[in-house]
N, C-alpha and C. Protein backbone atom coordinates (compact mmCIF):
# COMPACT_ATOMS: atom_id res chain seq x y z
N MET A 1 0.84 -1.18 0.00
CA MET A 1 0.00 0.00 0.00
C MET A 1 0.88 1.24 0.00
N SER A 2 0.34 2.34 -0.44
CA SER A 2 1.06 3.61 -0.40
C SER A 2 0.06 4.73 -0.11
N THR A 3 0.60 5.88 0.22
CA THR A 3 -0.22 7.06 0.49
C THR A 3 0.10 8.10 -0.56
N ARG A 4 -0.93 8.65 -1.14
CA ARG A 4 -0.76 9.63 -2.22
C ARG A 4 -0.69 11.04 -1.64
N LEU A 5 0.20 11.83 -2.22
CA LEU A 5 0.30 13.24 -1.89
C LEU A 5 0.21 14.02 -3.19
N ALA A 6 -0.80 14.84 -3.32
CA ALA A 6 -0.96 15.71 -4.49
C ALA A 6 -1.06 17.14 -3.97
N LEU A 7 -0.21 18.00 -4.50
CA LEU A 7 -0.27 19.40 -4.10
C LEU A 7 0.18 20.27 -5.25
N SER A 8 -0.18 21.53 -5.18
CA SER A 8 0.24 22.47 -6.22
C SER A 8 0.43 23.84 -5.61
N ARG A 9 1.28 24.62 -6.26
CA ARG A 9 1.57 26.00 -5.85
C ARG A 9 1.61 26.86 -7.10
N ASP A 10 1.12 28.07 -7.00
CA ASP A 10 1.12 29.01 -8.11
C ASP A 10 2.25 30.02 -7.94
N TYR A 11 2.78 30.47 -9.08
CA TYR A 11 3.89 31.42 -9.10
C TYR A 11 3.59 32.52 -10.12
N PRO A 12 3.97 33.77 -9.80
CA PRO A 12 3.74 34.88 -10.74
C PRO A 12 4.88 35.02 -11.76
N HIS A 13 5.26 33.90 -12.36
CA HIS A 13 6.33 33.88 -13.35
C HIS A 13 5.93 32.90 -14.45
N GLY A 14 6.36 33.17 -15.67
CA GLY A 14 6.02 32.31 -16.79
C GLY A 14 6.81 31.01 -16.81
N VAL A 15 6.38 30.08 -17.64
CA VAL A 15 7.04 28.79 -17.78
C VAL A 15 8.51 28.95 -18.19
N PRO A 16 8.85 29.87 -19.14
CA PRO A 16 10.27 29.99 -19.51
C PRO A 16 11.18 30.30 -18.31
N ALA A 17 10.72 31.14 -17.38
CA ALA A 17 11.52 31.46 -16.19
C ALA A 17 11.72 30.22 -15.33
N PHE A 18 10.65 29.44 -15.17
CA PHE A 18 10.74 28.22 -14.37
C PHE A 18 11.66 27.21 -15.05
N ALA A 19 11.55 27.08 -16.37
CA ALA A 19 12.41 26.15 -17.11
C ALA A 19 13.88 26.53 -16.97
N SER A 20 14.18 27.82 -17.02
CA SER A 20 15.56 28.28 -16.83
C SER A 20 16.07 27.92 -15.44
N ALA A 21 15.24 28.11 -14.44
CA ALA A 21 15.63 27.77 -13.07
C ALA A 21 15.90 26.27 -12.93
N LEU A 22 15.00 25.46 -13.46
CA LEU A 22 15.16 24.00 -13.36
C LEU A 22 16.42 23.51 -14.07
N ALA A 23 16.95 24.27 -15.00
CA ALA A 23 18.15 23.89 -15.74
C ALA A 23 19.44 24.28 -15.01
N GLU A 24 19.32 24.83 -13.80
CA GLU A 24 20.47 25.26 -13.01
C GLU A 24 20.62 24.38 -11.76
N PRO A 25 21.81 23.79 -11.55
CA PRO A 25 21.99 22.92 -10.38
C PRO A 25 21.77 23.64 -9.05
N ASP A 26 22.20 24.91 -8.95
CA ASP A 26 22.04 25.62 -7.69
C ASP A 26 20.58 25.83 -7.31
N PHE A 27 19.70 25.97 -8.30
CA PHE A 27 18.28 26.13 -8.01
C PHE A 27 17.77 24.95 -7.19
N HIS A 28 18.14 23.75 -7.57
CA HIS A 28 17.66 22.55 -6.88
C HIS A 28 18.19 22.50 -5.45
N ARG A 29 19.42 22.89 -5.26
CA ARG A 29 20.00 22.92 -3.91
C ARG A 29 19.29 23.96 -3.05
N VAL A 30 19.13 25.15 -3.59
CA VAL A 30 18.53 26.25 -2.83
C VAL A 30 17.07 25.95 -2.47
N LYS A 31 16.31 25.38 -3.39
CA LYS A 31 14.87 25.16 -3.11
C LYS A 31 14.65 24.19 -1.95
N LEU A 32 15.62 23.31 -1.69
CA LEU A 32 15.46 22.32 -0.62
C LEU A 32 16.12 22.71 0.69
N ASP A 33 16.85 23.81 0.72
CA ASP A 33 17.64 24.19 1.90
C ASP A 33 16.74 24.79 2.98
N VAL A 34 15.97 23.93 3.62
CA VAL A 34 14.94 24.33 4.59
C VAL A 34 15.50 25.16 5.73
N ASP A 35 16.59 24.73 6.30
CA ASP A 35 17.11 25.41 7.49
C ASP A 35 18.23 26.41 7.18
N GLY A 36 18.53 26.60 5.90
CA GLY A 36 19.57 27.57 5.51
C GLY A 36 20.98 27.12 5.82
N SER A 37 21.15 25.84 6.11
CA SER A 37 22.47 25.33 6.51
C SER A 37 23.41 25.09 5.33
N GLY A 38 22.85 25.00 4.12
CA GLY A 38 23.68 24.72 2.95
C GLY A 38 24.13 23.27 2.88
N ARG A 39 23.47 22.38 3.61
CA ARG A 39 23.90 20.97 3.64
C ARG A 39 23.30 20.14 2.51
N ILE A 40 22.51 20.74 1.64
CA ILE A 40 21.95 20.02 0.51
C ILE A 40 23.07 19.80 -0.49
N GLU A 41 23.25 18.57 -0.91
CA GLU A 41 24.33 18.23 -1.84
C GLU A 41 23.76 17.83 -3.19
N VAL A 42 24.25 18.47 -4.24
CA VAL A 42 23.92 18.05 -5.60
C VAL A 42 24.93 16.95 -5.94
N VAL A 43 24.47 15.70 -5.91
CA VAL A 43 25.33 14.55 -6.13
C VAL A 43 25.64 14.38 -7.62
N ALA A 44 24.66 14.63 -8.45
CA ALA A 44 24.84 14.51 -9.91
C ALA A 44 23.91 15.50 -10.59
N PHE A 45 24.39 16.06 -11.70
CA PHE A 45 23.56 16.97 -12.48
C PHE A 45 23.91 16.78 -13.95
N GLU A 46 22.90 16.50 -14.75
CA GLU A 46 23.08 16.34 -16.19
C GLU A 46 22.07 17.23 -16.90
N ARG A 47 22.55 17.98 -17.88
CA ARG A 47 21.67 18.84 -18.67
C ARG A 47 21.99 18.57 -20.14
N ARG A 48 20.95 18.22 -20.89
CA ARG A 48 21.11 18.05 -22.34
C ARG A 48 20.29 19.12 -23.02
N ASP A 49 20.96 19.92 -23.81
CA ASP A 49 20.26 20.98 -24.52
C ASP A 49 19.37 20.38 -25.60
N ALA A 50 18.50 21.21 -26.11
CA ALA A 50 17.52 20.77 -27.11
C ALA A 50 18.21 20.19 -28.33
N ASP A 51 17.66 19.11 -28.82
CA ASP A 51 18.11 18.50 -30.06
C ASP A 51 17.44 19.26 -31.20
N PRO A 52 18.21 19.80 -32.15
CA PRO A 52 17.60 20.58 -33.24
C PRO A 52 16.56 19.80 -34.03
N ARG A 53 16.66 18.47 -34.01
CA ARG A 53 15.68 17.64 -34.74
C ARG A 53 14.37 17.51 -33.97
N ASP A 54 14.39 17.92 -32.70
CA ASP A 54 13.20 17.85 -31.87
C ASP A 54 12.40 19.14 -32.06
N GLY A 55 11.24 19.05 -32.61
CA GLY A 55 10.41 20.23 -32.89
C GLY A 55 9.96 20.96 -31.64
N GLU A 56 10.00 20.31 -30.48
CA GLU A 56 9.57 20.92 -29.23
C GLU A 56 10.62 21.84 -28.63
N GLY A 57 11.89 21.64 -29.00
CA GLY A 57 12.95 22.42 -28.37
C GLY A 57 13.15 22.03 -26.92
N ALA A 58 12.92 20.77 -26.60
CA ALA A 58 12.97 20.30 -25.21
C ALA A 58 14.41 20.11 -24.74
N ARG A 59 14.67 20.64 -23.54
CA ARG A 59 15.92 20.35 -22.84
C ARG A 59 15.60 19.29 -21.79
N ARG A 60 16.58 18.51 -21.45
CA ARG A 60 16.40 17.46 -20.44
C ARG A 60 17.37 17.72 -19.29
N VAL A 61 16.87 17.53 -18.09
CA VAL A 61 17.67 17.74 -16.89
C VAL A 61 17.45 16.55 -15.96
N ARG A 62 18.55 16.09 -15.39
CA ARG A 62 18.49 15.05 -14.36
C ARG A 62 19.35 15.53 -13.20
N VAL A 63 18.77 15.54 -12.01
CA VAL A 63 19.51 15.97 -10.83
C VAL A 63 19.29 14.96 -9.70
N VAL A 64 20.38 14.65 -9.00
CA VAL A 64 20.32 13.78 -7.83
C VAL A 64 20.80 14.61 -6.65
N LEU A 65 19.96 14.65 -5.61
CA LEU A 65 20.26 15.46 -4.43
C LEU A 65 20.30 14.59 -3.19
N ARG A 66 21.14 14.97 -2.27
CA ARG A 66 21.19 14.31 -0.96
C ARG A 66 20.87 15.38 0.07
N GLN A 67 19.85 15.10 0.87
CA GLN A 67 19.31 16.10 1.78
C GLN A 67 19.23 15.54 3.20
N PRO A 68 20.14 15.96 4.10
CA PRO A 68 19.98 15.55 5.50
C PRO A 68 18.80 16.30 6.12
N VAL A 69 18.03 15.61 6.91
CA VAL A 69 16.87 16.22 7.55
C VAL A 69 17.30 16.70 8.94
N PRO A 70 17.12 17.99 9.22
CA PRO A 70 17.55 18.53 10.51
C PRO A 70 16.87 17.82 11.68
N PRO A 71 17.60 17.63 12.79
CA PRO A 71 16.99 17.03 13.99
C PRO A 71 15.75 17.82 14.39
N GLY A 72 14.77 17.11 14.89
CA GLY A 72 13.52 17.75 15.29
C GLY A 72 12.50 17.81 14.17
N GLN A 73 12.93 17.57 12.91
CA GLN A 73 11.99 17.56 11.79
C GLN A 73 11.67 16.15 11.32
N VAL A 74 12.22 15.18 12.02
CA VAL A 74 11.96 13.78 11.68
C VAL A 74 10.81 13.29 12.55
N PRO A 75 9.75 12.76 11.94
CA PRO A 75 8.65 12.23 12.75
C PRO A 75 9.16 11.17 13.73
N ALA A 76 8.62 11.18 14.95
CA ALA A 76 9.09 10.28 16.01
C ALA A 76 9.05 8.82 15.59
N VAL A 77 8.02 8.42 14.85
CA VAL A 77 7.90 7.04 14.43
C VAL A 77 9.07 6.64 13.52
N LEU A 78 9.63 7.60 12.79
CA LEU A 78 10.78 7.34 11.94
C LEU A 78 12.09 7.34 12.72
N GLU A 79 12.20 8.25 13.67
CA GLU A 79 13.44 8.36 14.44
C GLU A 79 13.81 7.04 15.10
N ARG A 80 12.82 6.29 15.53
CA ARG A 80 13.08 5.00 16.17
C ARG A 80 13.69 3.99 15.20
N MET A 81 13.50 4.18 13.90
CA MET A 81 14.02 3.25 12.89
C MET A 81 15.45 3.59 12.47
N LEU A 82 15.92 4.76 12.84
CA LEU A 82 17.20 5.25 12.32
C LEU A 82 18.36 4.91 13.25
N SER A 83 19.50 4.68 12.63
CA SER A 83 20.71 4.47 13.42
C SER A 83 21.58 5.74 13.40
N GLY A 84 21.17 6.73 12.66
CA GLY A 84 21.91 7.99 12.56
C GLY A 84 20.99 9.06 12.05
N ILE A 85 21.55 10.01 11.34
CA ILE A 85 20.76 11.11 10.80
C ILE A 85 19.96 10.63 9.58
N LEU A 86 18.76 11.16 9.42
CA LEU A 86 17.92 10.82 8.28
C LEU A 86 18.42 11.59 7.06
N VAL A 87 18.68 10.85 5.99
CA VAL A 87 19.13 11.46 4.74
C VAL A 87 18.16 11.04 3.64
N ILE A 88 17.71 12.02 2.87
CA ILE A 88 16.80 11.76 1.76
C ILE A 88 17.61 11.88 0.47
N GLU A 89 17.49 10.88 -0.39
CA GLU A 89 18.11 10.95 -1.71
C GLU A 89 16.99 11.13 -2.72
N ARG A 90 17.07 12.21 -3.48
CA ARG A 90 15.99 12.61 -4.38
C ARG A 90 16.53 12.73 -5.79
N THR A 91 15.87 12.06 -6.73
CA THR A 91 16.24 12.15 -8.14
C THR A 91 15.08 12.77 -8.90
N GLU A 92 15.38 13.82 -9.64
CA GLU A 92 14.37 14.47 -10.47
C GLU A 92 14.84 14.42 -11.92
N GLU A 93 13.95 14.07 -12.82
CA GLU A 93 14.23 14.09 -14.25
C GLU A 93 13.17 14.97 -14.90
N TRP A 94 13.63 16.00 -15.60
CA TRP A 94 12.74 16.99 -16.18
C TRP A 94 12.90 17.07 -17.70
N THR A 95 11.78 17.33 -18.38
CA THR A 95 11.76 17.71 -19.78
C THR A 95 11.23 19.14 -19.79
N LEU A 96 12.06 20.06 -20.29
CA LEU A 96 11.77 21.49 -20.21
C LEU A 96 11.49 22.06 -21.59
N THR A 97 10.37 22.73 -21.74
CA THR A 97 10.07 23.47 -22.96
C THR A 97 9.55 24.85 -22.55
N PRO A 98 9.49 25.79 -23.47
CA PRO A 98 8.94 27.11 -23.13
C PRO A 98 7.45 27.06 -22.77
N ARG A 99 6.76 25.99 -23.14
CA ARG A 99 5.32 25.89 -22.89
C ARG A 99 4.95 25.12 -21.62
N ARG A 100 5.80 24.17 -21.22
CA ARG A 100 5.54 23.42 -19.99
C ARG A 100 6.77 22.62 -19.62
N CYS A 101 6.83 22.21 -18.38
CA CYS A 101 7.93 21.38 -17.88
C CYS A 101 7.30 20.16 -17.21
N ASP A 102 7.78 18.98 -17.58
CA ASP A 102 7.26 17.74 -17.00
C ASP A 102 8.39 16.98 -16.36
N GLY A 103 8.12 16.44 -15.18
CA GLY A 103 9.18 15.73 -14.47
C GLY A 103 8.69 14.48 -13.77
N ARG A 104 9.68 13.69 -13.42
CA ARG A 104 9.45 12.48 -12.61
C ARG A 104 10.38 12.58 -11.41
N ALA A 105 9.89 12.13 -10.28
CA ALA A 105 10.69 12.16 -9.06
C ALA A 105 10.73 10.78 -8.43
N ARG A 106 11.89 10.45 -7.90
CA ARG A 106 12.06 9.24 -7.09
C ARG A 106 12.79 9.66 -5.82
N VAL A 107 12.30 9.15 -4.70
CA VAL A 107 12.89 9.49 -3.42
C VAL A 107 13.18 8.20 -2.68
N ALA A 108 14.38 8.13 -2.10
CA ALA A 108 14.76 7.00 -1.27
C ALA A 108 15.28 7.54 0.06
N VAL A 109 15.07 6.77 1.11
CA VAL A 109 15.59 7.11 2.43
C VAL A 109 16.45 5.93 2.85
N PRO A 110 17.77 6.00 2.54
CA PRO A 110 18.65 4.86 2.83
C PRO A 110 18.56 4.41 4.29
N GLY A 111 18.56 3.10 4.46
CA GLY A 111 18.49 2.53 5.80
C GLY A 111 17.08 2.38 6.32
N THR A 112 16.09 2.77 5.50
CA THR A 112 14.69 2.64 5.90
C THR A 112 13.90 2.01 4.75
N PRO A 113 12.72 1.50 5.04
CA PRO A 113 11.87 0.96 3.98
C PRO A 113 10.95 2.01 3.37
N ILE A 114 11.40 3.26 3.35
CA ILE A 114 10.57 4.36 2.88
C ILE A 114 11.04 4.81 1.51
N SER A 115 10.08 5.02 0.60
CA SER A 115 10.40 5.53 -0.73
C SER A 115 9.20 6.31 -1.25
N ALA A 116 9.43 7.03 -2.32
CA ALA A 116 8.35 7.76 -2.98
C ALA A 116 8.68 7.86 -4.46
N ALA A 117 7.65 7.96 -5.26
CA ALA A 117 7.81 8.15 -6.70
C ALA A 117 6.58 8.87 -7.22
N GLY A 118 6.80 9.66 -8.26
CA GLY A 118 5.66 10.35 -8.83
C GLY A 118 6.05 11.31 -9.93
N THR A 119 5.14 12.23 -10.21
CA THR A 119 5.31 13.17 -11.31
C THR A 119 5.24 14.60 -10.81
N MET A 120 5.79 15.49 -11.64
CA MET A 120 5.75 16.93 -11.37
C MET A 120 5.47 17.62 -12.69
N ALA A 121 4.85 18.76 -12.64
CA ALA A 121 4.59 19.52 -13.86
C ALA A 121 4.55 21.01 -13.53
N VAL A 122 5.07 21.80 -14.46
CA VAL A 122 4.95 23.26 -14.40
C VAL A 122 4.17 23.64 -15.65
N VAL A 123 2.98 24.20 -15.44
CA VAL A 123 2.10 24.53 -16.56
C VAL A 123 1.64 25.99 -16.46
N PRO A 124 1.34 26.60 -17.60
CA PRO A 124 0.90 28.00 -17.57
C PRO A 124 -0.47 28.13 -16.92
N GLN A 125 -0.65 29.26 -16.26
CA GLN A 125 -1.93 29.62 -15.64
C GLN A 125 -2.27 31.04 -16.04
N GLY A 126 -2.38 31.27 -17.32
CA GLY A 126 -2.61 32.62 -17.81
C GLY A 126 -1.28 33.27 -18.16
N ALA A 127 -1.33 34.55 -18.42
CA ALA A 127 -0.13 35.28 -18.83
C ALA A 127 0.84 35.40 -17.66
N ASP A 128 2.07 34.96 -17.87
CA ASP A 128 3.14 35.10 -16.88
C ASP A 128 2.81 34.53 -15.50
N ARG A 129 2.09 33.44 -15.48
CA ARG A 129 1.81 32.73 -14.23
C ARG A 129 1.97 31.24 -14.49
N THR A 130 2.39 30.51 -13.48
CA THR A 130 2.53 29.07 -13.61
C THR A 130 2.00 28.38 -12.37
N ARG A 131 1.76 27.09 -12.54
CA ARG A 131 1.40 26.23 -11.42
C ARG A 131 2.36 25.05 -11.42
N LEU A 132 3.00 24.83 -10.28
CA LEU A 132 3.82 23.64 -10.06
C LEU A 132 2.95 22.62 -9.35
N SER A 133 2.76 21.47 -9.97
CA SER A 133 1.96 20.39 -9.39
C SER A 133 2.85 19.19 -9.13
N ILE A 134 2.63 18.57 -7.98
CA ILE A 134 3.40 17.39 -7.59
C ILE A 134 2.41 16.32 -7.18
N ASP A 135 2.64 15.10 -7.66
CA ASP A 135 1.79 13.96 -7.35
C ASP A 135 2.70 12.79 -7.00
N LEU A 136 2.78 12.45 -5.73
CA LEU A 136 3.69 11.40 -5.25
C LEU A 136 2.94 10.27 -4.57
N ASP A 137 3.46 9.07 -4.71
CA ASP A 137 3.02 7.92 -3.93
C ASP A 137 4.13 7.60 -2.95
N ILE A 138 3.82 7.70 -1.65
CA ILE A 138 4.80 7.45 -0.60
C ILE A 138 4.54 6.06 -0.03
N THR A 139 5.61 5.27 0.08
CA THR A 139 5.49 3.90 0.54
C THR A 139 6.41 3.67 1.73
N ALA A 140 5.87 3.09 2.78
CA ALA A 140 6.65 2.64 3.93
C ALA A 140 6.34 1.16 4.09
N ALA A 141 7.27 0.34 3.67
CA ALA A 141 7.05 -1.11 3.67
C ALA A 141 7.34 -1.69 5.06
N VAL A 142 6.46 -1.35 6.00
CA VAL A 142 6.58 -1.82 7.38
C VAL A 142 5.23 -2.41 7.77
N PRO A 143 5.19 -3.73 8.04
CA PRO A 143 3.92 -4.34 8.43
C PRO A 143 3.29 -3.62 9.62
N LEU A 144 2.02 -3.41 9.54
CA LEU A 144 1.18 -2.78 10.57
C LEU A 144 1.43 -1.30 10.80
N LEU A 145 2.66 -0.83 10.62
CA LEU A 145 2.99 0.57 10.89
C LEU A 145 3.12 1.42 9.63
N GLY A 146 3.16 0.78 8.46
CA GLY A 146 3.42 1.50 7.22
C GLY A 146 2.50 2.67 6.98
N GLY A 147 1.21 2.49 7.17
CA GLY A 147 0.25 3.58 6.92
C GLY A 147 0.51 4.77 7.82
N GLY A 148 0.80 4.53 9.08
CA GLY A 148 1.10 5.63 10.01
C GLY A 148 2.37 6.37 9.63
N ILE A 149 3.38 5.62 9.21
CA ILE A 149 4.63 6.24 8.78
C ILE A 149 4.39 7.07 7.53
N GLU A 150 3.64 6.52 6.58
CA GLU A 150 3.34 7.26 5.35
C GLU A 150 2.62 8.56 5.65
N ARG A 151 1.64 8.51 6.55
CA ARG A 151 0.91 9.73 6.90
C ARG A 151 1.83 10.75 7.57
N ALA A 152 2.76 10.28 8.40
CA ALA A 152 3.72 11.19 9.05
C ALA A 152 4.63 11.83 8.01
N VAL A 153 5.06 11.06 7.01
CA VAL A 153 5.91 11.59 5.95
C VAL A 153 5.14 12.63 5.13
N VAL A 154 3.88 12.33 4.79
CA VAL A 154 3.06 13.27 4.03
C VAL A 154 2.90 14.57 4.82
N ALA A 155 2.63 14.47 6.11
CA ALA A 155 2.47 15.67 6.94
C ALA A 155 3.77 16.48 6.95
N GLY A 156 4.91 15.79 7.04
CA GLY A 156 6.20 16.47 7.03
C GLY A 156 6.45 17.20 5.72
N ILE A 157 6.14 16.53 4.62
CA ILE A 157 6.32 17.15 3.30
C ILE A 157 5.42 18.37 3.16
N ARG A 158 4.17 18.22 3.56
CA ARG A 158 3.25 19.37 3.48
C ARG A 158 3.77 20.56 4.30
N GLY A 159 4.35 20.26 5.46
CA GLY A 159 4.90 21.32 6.31
C GLY A 159 6.07 22.04 5.68
N LEU A 160 6.85 21.34 4.85
CA LEU A 160 8.02 21.94 4.23
C LEU A 160 7.71 22.69 2.94
N THR A 161 6.55 22.42 2.34
CA THR A 161 6.28 23.02 1.03
C THR A 161 6.13 24.53 1.09
N GLY A 162 5.70 25.07 2.20
CA GLY A 162 5.58 26.52 2.31
C GLY A 162 6.92 27.21 2.20
N SER A 163 7.92 26.70 2.94
CA SER A 163 9.25 27.33 2.85
C SER A 163 9.91 27.04 1.51
N GLU A 164 9.65 25.88 0.92
CA GLU A 164 10.18 25.58 -0.41
C GLU A 164 9.56 26.55 -1.43
N HIS A 165 8.26 26.79 -1.31
CA HIS A 165 7.58 27.74 -2.19
C HIS A 165 8.22 29.13 -2.09
N ASP A 166 8.52 29.55 -0.87
CA ASP A 166 9.14 30.86 -0.68
C ASP A 166 10.52 30.93 -1.34
N ARG A 167 11.32 29.88 -1.21
CA ARG A 167 12.66 29.88 -1.81
C ARG A 167 12.57 29.86 -3.35
N ILE A 168 11.63 29.10 -3.90
CA ILE A 168 11.44 29.09 -5.35
C ILE A 168 11.01 30.48 -5.83
N SER A 169 10.07 31.08 -5.11
CA SER A 169 9.59 32.42 -5.49
C SER A 169 10.72 33.44 -5.48
N ARG A 170 11.57 33.40 -4.45
CA ARG A 170 12.69 34.35 -4.37
C ARG A 170 13.67 34.12 -5.52
N TRP A 171 13.96 32.85 -5.83
CA TRP A 171 14.89 32.54 -6.94
C TRP A 171 14.34 33.10 -8.25
N LEU A 172 13.07 32.84 -8.53
CA LEU A 172 12.46 33.30 -9.79
C LEU A 172 12.42 34.82 -9.85
N ALA A 173 12.12 35.48 -8.73
CA ALA A 173 12.07 36.94 -8.72
C ALA A 173 13.46 37.54 -8.97
N ARG A 174 14.50 36.97 -8.33
CA ARG A 174 15.87 37.47 -8.54
C ARG A 174 16.29 37.25 -10.00
N ALA A 175 15.97 36.09 -10.55
CA ALA A 175 16.34 35.81 -11.94
C ALA A 175 15.64 36.77 -12.88
N GLU A 176 14.38 37.09 -12.59
CA GLU A 176 13.63 38.01 -13.43
C GLU A 176 14.24 39.42 -13.36
N GLN A 177 14.63 39.86 -12.19
CA GLN A 177 15.24 41.18 -12.03
C GLN A 177 16.59 41.26 -12.72
N ALA A 178 17.34 40.16 -12.67
CA ALA A 178 18.69 40.14 -13.28
C ALA A 178 18.62 40.01 -14.80
N GLY A 179 17.53 39.42 -15.29
CA GLY A 179 17.46 39.07 -16.69
C GLY A 179 16.93 40.06 -17.60
């Protein structure tokens, strides 16, 4: 069994601005830096520019991030399963075009039976506005306790999305002012 998390956030910036941000490794690090510690590590980053034979002009991005979760932000039910600090490994693969950005995400929590996978999309919402939508299935393969762990993970993710939204908004605003 798994628990689904679907959420979306709106931004006052067009798809091209979001696509440019997603094509930068630092954007991914900054958007996840919840506590401002700078401990988010970009483990791998690959960017393939548009193939001229591709009529869409799509760029492809793959980023792998390692994110330690600060103490006190780990649900108690998870802390009991850990032998050290909780680290999230997140892989995002994006297809970027000026009209929309589509992605897939995979999340692993090494040393635990917790994982997540799903899709992401950045789509226009009128002139110079976008919506980032995320749809994840979170799985905790723990007999009898899995559902409770999944719900705790979903609650934790929901709690972090507000500060992630703020960091994305600041990045896009700075890029717009500089550009």
